Amino acid sequence: MLKRRFNRATGQNTHWVATDLGANIHAEIEHMKKMRMKRGIRHGLGLKVCGQCTKSIGRRGGALGVERKKD
């Protein structure tokens, strides 16, 4: 269960249960992207959202190496 502090549609506090949780969170993220909010933009780019540092922590993907010559 997740407490949603403000529901845009009704203006009230609601609780989301597991059956609706995934769809509701996806709809919220899509709304943030559509409204061009900072959180929505960062979700769309696959970056950290909640203010974490991104210089050295959280790098994804393998390191690029040097290919050796074939003999």
Steps between C-alpha positions, in 0.01 A plus 500: 500500500624846414362826636438754227497838670309685231289353225477736201156379397322526836729724704494256792752273668471140382662161560612292204492122537715249313246431226494862381848605610690427177246665273466805724875557528540462123220753444663746743837471324337547159319808635833642624657440157206662324511808725881520448569492874861450607421159649322392182788605278751310716275191502487515121878526469560219749690723744480523879193693611525576872814715515770234514846573365561365152868574439648174625221295658235315304679458171344234282639292220833333456833677485646550156821309460779487250491223241811291467661431163427160356817305428 
